[in-house]
Coordinates of C-alpha atoms in Angstrom, one line a residue:
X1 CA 0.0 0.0 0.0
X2 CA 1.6 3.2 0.9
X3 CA 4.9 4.1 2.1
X4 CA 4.2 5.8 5.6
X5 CA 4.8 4.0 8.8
X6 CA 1.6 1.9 9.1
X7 CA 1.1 -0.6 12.0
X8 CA 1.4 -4.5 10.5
X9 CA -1.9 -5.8 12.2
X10 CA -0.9 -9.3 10.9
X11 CA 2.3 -9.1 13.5
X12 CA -0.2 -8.6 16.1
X13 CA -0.4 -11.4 19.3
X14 CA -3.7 -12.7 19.4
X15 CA -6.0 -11.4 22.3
X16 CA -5.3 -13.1 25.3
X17 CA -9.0 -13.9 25.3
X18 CA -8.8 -16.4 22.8
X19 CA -8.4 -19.8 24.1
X20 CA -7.0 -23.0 22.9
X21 CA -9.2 -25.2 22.1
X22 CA -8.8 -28.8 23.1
X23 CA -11.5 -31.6 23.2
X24 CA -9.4 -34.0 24.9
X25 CA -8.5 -31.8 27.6
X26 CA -11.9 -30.5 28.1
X27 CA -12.7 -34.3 28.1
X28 CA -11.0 -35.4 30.7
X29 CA -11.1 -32.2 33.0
X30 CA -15.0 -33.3 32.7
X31 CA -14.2 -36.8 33.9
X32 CA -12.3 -35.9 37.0
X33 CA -15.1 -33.5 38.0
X34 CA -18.0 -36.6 37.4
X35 CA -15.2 -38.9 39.2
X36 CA -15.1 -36.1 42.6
X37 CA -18.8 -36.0 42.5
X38 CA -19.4 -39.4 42.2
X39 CA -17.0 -40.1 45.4
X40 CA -19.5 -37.6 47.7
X41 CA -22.0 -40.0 47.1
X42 CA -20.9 -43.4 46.5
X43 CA -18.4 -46.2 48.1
X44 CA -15.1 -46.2 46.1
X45 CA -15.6 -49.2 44.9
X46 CA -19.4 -48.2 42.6
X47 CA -17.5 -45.2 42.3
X48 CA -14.5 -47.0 40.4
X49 CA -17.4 -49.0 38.8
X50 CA -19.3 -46.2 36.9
X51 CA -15.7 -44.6 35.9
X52 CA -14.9 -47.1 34.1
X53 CA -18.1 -47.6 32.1
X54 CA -16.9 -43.4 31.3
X55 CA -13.3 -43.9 30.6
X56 CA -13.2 -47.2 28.6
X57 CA -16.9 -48.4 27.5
X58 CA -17.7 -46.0 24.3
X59 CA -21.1 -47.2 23.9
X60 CA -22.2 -46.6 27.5
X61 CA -24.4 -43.6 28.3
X62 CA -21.9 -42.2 30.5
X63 CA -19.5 -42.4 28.2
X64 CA -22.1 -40.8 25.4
X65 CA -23.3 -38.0 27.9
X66 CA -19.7 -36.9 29.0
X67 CA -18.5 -36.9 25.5
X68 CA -21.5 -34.9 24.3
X69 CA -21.2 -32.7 26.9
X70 CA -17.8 -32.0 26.2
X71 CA -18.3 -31.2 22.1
X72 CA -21.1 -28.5 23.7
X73 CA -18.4 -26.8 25.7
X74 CA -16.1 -26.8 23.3
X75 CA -18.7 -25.3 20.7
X76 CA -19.1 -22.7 23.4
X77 CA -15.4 -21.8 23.4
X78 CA -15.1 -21.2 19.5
X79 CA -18.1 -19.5 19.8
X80 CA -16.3 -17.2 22.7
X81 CA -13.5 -16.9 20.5
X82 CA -15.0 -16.3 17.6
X83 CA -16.6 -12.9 19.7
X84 CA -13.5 -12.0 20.5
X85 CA -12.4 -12.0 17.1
X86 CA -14.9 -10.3 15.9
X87 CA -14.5 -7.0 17.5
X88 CA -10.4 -6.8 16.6
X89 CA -10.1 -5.1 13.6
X90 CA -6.7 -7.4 12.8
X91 CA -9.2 -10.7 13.1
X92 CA -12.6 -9.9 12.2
X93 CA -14.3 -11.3 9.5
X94 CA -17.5 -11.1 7.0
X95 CA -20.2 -8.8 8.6
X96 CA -18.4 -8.1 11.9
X97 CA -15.9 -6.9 9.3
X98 CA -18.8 -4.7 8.0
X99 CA -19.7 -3.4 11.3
X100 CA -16.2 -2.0 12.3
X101 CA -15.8 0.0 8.9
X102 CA -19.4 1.2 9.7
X103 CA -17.9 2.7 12.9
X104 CA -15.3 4.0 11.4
X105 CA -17.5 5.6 8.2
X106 CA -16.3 3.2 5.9
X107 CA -18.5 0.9 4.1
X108 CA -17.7 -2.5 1.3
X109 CA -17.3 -2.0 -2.0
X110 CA -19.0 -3.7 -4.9
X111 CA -16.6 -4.8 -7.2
X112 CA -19.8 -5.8 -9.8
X113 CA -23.9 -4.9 -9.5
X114 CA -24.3 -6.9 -12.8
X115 CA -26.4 -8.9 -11.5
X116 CA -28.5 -7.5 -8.6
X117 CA -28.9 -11.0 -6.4
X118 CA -25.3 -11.6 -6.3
X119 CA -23.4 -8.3 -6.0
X120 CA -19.6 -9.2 -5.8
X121 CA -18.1 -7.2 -3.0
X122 CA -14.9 -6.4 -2.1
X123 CA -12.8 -8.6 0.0
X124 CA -12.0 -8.9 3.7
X125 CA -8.3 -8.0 3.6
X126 CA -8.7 -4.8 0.9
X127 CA -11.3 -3.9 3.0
X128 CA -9.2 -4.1 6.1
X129 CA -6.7 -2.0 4.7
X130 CA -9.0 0.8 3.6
X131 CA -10.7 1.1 7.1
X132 CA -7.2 1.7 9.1
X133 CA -6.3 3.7 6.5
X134 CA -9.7 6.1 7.0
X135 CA -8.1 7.5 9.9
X136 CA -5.1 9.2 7.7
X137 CA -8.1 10.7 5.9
X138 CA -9.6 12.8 8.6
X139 CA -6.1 15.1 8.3
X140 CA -7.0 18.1 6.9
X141 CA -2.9 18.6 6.0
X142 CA -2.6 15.8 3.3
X143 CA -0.8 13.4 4.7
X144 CA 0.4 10.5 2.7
X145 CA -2.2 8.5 4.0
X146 CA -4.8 10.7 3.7
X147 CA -3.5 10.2 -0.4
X148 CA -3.4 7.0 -0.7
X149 CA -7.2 6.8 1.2
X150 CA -8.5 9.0 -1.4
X151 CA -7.3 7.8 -4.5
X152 CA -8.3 4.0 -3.1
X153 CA -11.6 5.2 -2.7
X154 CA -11.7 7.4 -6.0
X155 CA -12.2 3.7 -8.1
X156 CA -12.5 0.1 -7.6
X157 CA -9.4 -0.8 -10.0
X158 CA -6.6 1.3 -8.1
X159 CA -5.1 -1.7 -6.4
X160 CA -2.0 0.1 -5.1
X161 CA -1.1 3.9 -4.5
X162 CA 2.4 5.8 -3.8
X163 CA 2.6 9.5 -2.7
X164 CA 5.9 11.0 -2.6
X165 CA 7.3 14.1 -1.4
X166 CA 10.1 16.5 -1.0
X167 CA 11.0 14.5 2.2
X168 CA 11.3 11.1 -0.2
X169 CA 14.8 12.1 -1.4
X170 CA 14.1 11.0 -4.9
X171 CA 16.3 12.6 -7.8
X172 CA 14.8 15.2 -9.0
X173 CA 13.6 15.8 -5.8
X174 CA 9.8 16.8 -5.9
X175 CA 9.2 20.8 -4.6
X176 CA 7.4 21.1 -1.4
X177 CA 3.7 21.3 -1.6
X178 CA 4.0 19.5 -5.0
X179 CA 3.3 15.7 -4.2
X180 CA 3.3 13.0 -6.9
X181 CA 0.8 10.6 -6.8
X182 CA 1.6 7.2 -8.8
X183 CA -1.1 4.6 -9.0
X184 CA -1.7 0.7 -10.4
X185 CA -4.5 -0.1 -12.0
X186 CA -5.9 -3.5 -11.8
X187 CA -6.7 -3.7 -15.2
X188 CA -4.0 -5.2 -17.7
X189 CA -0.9 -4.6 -17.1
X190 CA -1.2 -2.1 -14.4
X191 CA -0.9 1.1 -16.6
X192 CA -3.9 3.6 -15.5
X193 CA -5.5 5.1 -18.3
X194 CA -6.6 8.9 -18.7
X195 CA -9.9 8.3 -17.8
X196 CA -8.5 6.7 -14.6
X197 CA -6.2 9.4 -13.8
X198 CA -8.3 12.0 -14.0
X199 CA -11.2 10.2 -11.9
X200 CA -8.3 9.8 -9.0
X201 CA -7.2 13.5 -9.7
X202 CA -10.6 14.8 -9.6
X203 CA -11.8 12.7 -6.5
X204 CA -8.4 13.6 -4.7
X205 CA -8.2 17.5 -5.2
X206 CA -11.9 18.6 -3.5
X207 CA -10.5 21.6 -1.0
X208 CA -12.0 19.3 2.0
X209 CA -9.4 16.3 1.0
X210 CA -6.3 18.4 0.5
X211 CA -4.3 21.4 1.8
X212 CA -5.4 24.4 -0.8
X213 CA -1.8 25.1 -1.8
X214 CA -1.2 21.2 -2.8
X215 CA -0.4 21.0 -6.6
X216 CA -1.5 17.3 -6.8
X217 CA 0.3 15.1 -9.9
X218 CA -1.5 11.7 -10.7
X219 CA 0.7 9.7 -13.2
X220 CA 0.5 5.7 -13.7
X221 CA 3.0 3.0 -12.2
X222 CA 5.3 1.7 -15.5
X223 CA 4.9 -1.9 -15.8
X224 CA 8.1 -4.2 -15.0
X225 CA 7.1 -7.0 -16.9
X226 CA 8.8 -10.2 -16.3
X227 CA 8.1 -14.0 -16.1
X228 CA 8.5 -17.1 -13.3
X229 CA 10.0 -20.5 -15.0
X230 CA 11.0 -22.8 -12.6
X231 CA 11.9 -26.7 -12.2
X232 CA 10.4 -28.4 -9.1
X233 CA 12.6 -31.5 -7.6
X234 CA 10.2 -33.7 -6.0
X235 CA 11.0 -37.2 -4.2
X236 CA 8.5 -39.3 -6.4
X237 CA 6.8 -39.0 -10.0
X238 CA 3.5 -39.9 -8.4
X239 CA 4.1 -36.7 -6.0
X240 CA 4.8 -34.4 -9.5
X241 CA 1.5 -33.5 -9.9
X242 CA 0.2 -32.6 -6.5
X243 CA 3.1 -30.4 -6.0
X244 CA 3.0 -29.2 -9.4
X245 CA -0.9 -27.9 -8.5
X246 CA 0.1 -27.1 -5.6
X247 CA 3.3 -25.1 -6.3
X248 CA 0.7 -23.0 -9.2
X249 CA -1.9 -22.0 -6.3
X250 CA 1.3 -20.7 -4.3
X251 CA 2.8 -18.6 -7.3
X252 CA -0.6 -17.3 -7.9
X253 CA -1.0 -15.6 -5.0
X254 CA 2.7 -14.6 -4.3
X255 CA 2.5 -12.5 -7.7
X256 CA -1.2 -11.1 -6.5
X257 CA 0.4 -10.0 -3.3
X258 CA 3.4 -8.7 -5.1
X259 CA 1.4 -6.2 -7.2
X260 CA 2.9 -3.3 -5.5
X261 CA 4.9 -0.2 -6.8
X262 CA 8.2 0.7 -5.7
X263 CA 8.9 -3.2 -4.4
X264 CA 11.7 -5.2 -5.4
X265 CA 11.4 -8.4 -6.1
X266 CA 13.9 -11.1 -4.7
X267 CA 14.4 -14.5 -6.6
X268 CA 14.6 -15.8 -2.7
X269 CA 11.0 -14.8 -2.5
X270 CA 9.8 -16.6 -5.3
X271 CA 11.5 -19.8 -4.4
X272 CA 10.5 -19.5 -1.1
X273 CA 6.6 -19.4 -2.5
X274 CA 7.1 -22.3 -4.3
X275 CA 8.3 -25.0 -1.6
X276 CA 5.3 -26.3 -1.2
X277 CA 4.6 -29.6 0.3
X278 CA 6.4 -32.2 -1.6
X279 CA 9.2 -30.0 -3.2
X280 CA 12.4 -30.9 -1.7
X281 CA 14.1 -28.2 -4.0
X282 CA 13.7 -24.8 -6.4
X283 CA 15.5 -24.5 -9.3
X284 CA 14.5 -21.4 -10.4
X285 CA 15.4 -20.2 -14.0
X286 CA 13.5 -17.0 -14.4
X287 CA 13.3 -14.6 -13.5
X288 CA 17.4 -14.5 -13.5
X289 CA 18.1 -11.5 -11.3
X290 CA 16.5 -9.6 -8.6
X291 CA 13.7 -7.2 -10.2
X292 CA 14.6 -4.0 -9.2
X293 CA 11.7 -1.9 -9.1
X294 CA 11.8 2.2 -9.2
X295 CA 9.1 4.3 -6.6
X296 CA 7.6 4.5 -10.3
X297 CA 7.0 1.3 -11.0
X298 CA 5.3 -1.8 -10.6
X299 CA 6.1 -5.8 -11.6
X300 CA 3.9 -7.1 -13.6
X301 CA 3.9 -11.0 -14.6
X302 CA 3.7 -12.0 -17.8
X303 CA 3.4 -16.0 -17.3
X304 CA 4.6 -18.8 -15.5
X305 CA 6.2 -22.2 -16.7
X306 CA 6.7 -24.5 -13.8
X307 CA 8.0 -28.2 -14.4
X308 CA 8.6 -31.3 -12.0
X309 CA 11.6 -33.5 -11.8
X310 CA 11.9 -36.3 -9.5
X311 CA 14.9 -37.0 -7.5
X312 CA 16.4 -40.0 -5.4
X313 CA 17.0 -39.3 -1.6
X314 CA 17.7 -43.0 -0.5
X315 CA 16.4 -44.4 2.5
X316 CA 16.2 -41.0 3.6
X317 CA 12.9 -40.3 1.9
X318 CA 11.2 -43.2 3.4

């Protein structure tokens, strides 16, 4: 997203509220509370009697009742957890999703009112993004943030937005008061068309978003276009094509959540994305360098070409 200092909510802990859940535990912390009652009321030796019909005899009542009861407390706990959840921005989810944006002024997006009975809205972690982000928007002195808000907001295919500055120390340097808005569209390769650019200008220079003086410039991210070819070493052929499926799903999403201006891209990364389950090594082929991307710029991927190749560990892959 942008390049101010923005809290990482994934690095969060979770709330100490949130408790582990654990059916055997809860179990057997229900069978020594039967067992204490059960010894106020009867001899040891019924009491040793009807514990053992609990413990070891799975079609007994007891054993049916104590079990049941157990799966109902530990429903109970997800759904305590869940609550707890639900109320964090970092965690929530869906509608409780919906509800902290609401707070905060900020509603979902939909992506596509084609068809009226199954409007396809914007996503959970896009969403996120844009509702601790609002706050930078309530600056009246055009922060960064309060930039990259706006022109988020201005339309649904600006994916990713850089502001930069005097204070950026980029060559030529940008005069104060004369910020340079870059943005990625979602469309094709990422170039922003005019139309787009002037819908982000427009919706970014009304006097209540921006300091009067600011002489706002929108231009588009240029495309880095470059491709992923890499050879997969798995231990079997019969593991090949899991992998390989697996190994696509992975690269998929590494290059969706790479679609960012001004972020190099490291070879390390990409190999790193696809050891997957079953690939005991990358050989990766292209891309052959580092992409080193400009505070202009975005990567964009052309296409990926992965392949499998099985490989003898010995007894060691047993």
């Amino acid at each position: 997203m942008s390049r101010f200092a923005a809290l990482d909510l994934t690095t969060l802990p979770a709330p100490d509220a949130i408790g582990v859940l654990d059916f055997d535990a809860i179990l057997e912390a229900r069978l020594a509370e039967l067992d204490a009652h059960l010894a106020e009321i009867f001899e040891a030796p019924k009491v040793a009697e009807i514990m053992a019909l609990a413990r070891t005899i799975a079609a007994s009542p007891m054993r049916y009742l104590t079990e049941a009861g157990a799966a109902r407390e530990l429903y109970v706990e997800n759904r305590i957890n869940e609550a707890v959840r639900s109320v964090f921005l970092a965690t929530a989810r869906g509608a409780a999703l919906d509800q902290i944006g609401a707070n905060r002024g900020v509603t979902r997006k939909v992506l596509d009112d084609s068809d009226p009975d199954t409007l396809v809205r914007e996503g959970d972690e896009p969403f996120r993004a844009r509702i601790q982000l609002v706050i930078e928007a309530w600056s009246p002195h055009g922060t960064e943030g309060s930039y990259v808000y706006w022109a988020l907001d201005a339309d649904d295919r600006v994916v990713d937005v850089a502001v930069y500055g005097p204070n950026h120390g980029l060559v030529p340097a940008i005069p104060p008061a004369e910020p340079k808005m870059v943005i990625l569209s979602s469309e094709g390769d990422g170039t922003a068309d005019a139309a787009l650019i002037e819908t982000v200008f427009r919706h970014c220079t009304v006097d209540t978003r921006r300091p009067v003086a600011d002489k706002l410039t929108v231009i588009s991210a240029t495309p880095v276009p470059y491709a992923i070819e890499a050879v997969l070493h798995v231990t079997t052929p019969e593991a090949a094509a899991t992998a390989l499926a697996a190994a696509e799903a992975a690269v998929t999403a590494f290059v969706t959540n790479r679609i960012r201006i001004g972020r190099t891209l490291y070879r390390t990364s990409i190999a790193a994305a696809l050891s997957v389950a079953g690939v005991m090594d990358v050989e990766l082929i292209a891309p052959a360098t580092d992409l080193e991307i400009g505070p202009f710029e975005a990567p964009y991927c052309t296409g990926t070409a992965l392949s499998a190749r099985s490989i003898t560990g010995g007894w060691r892959d047993v």
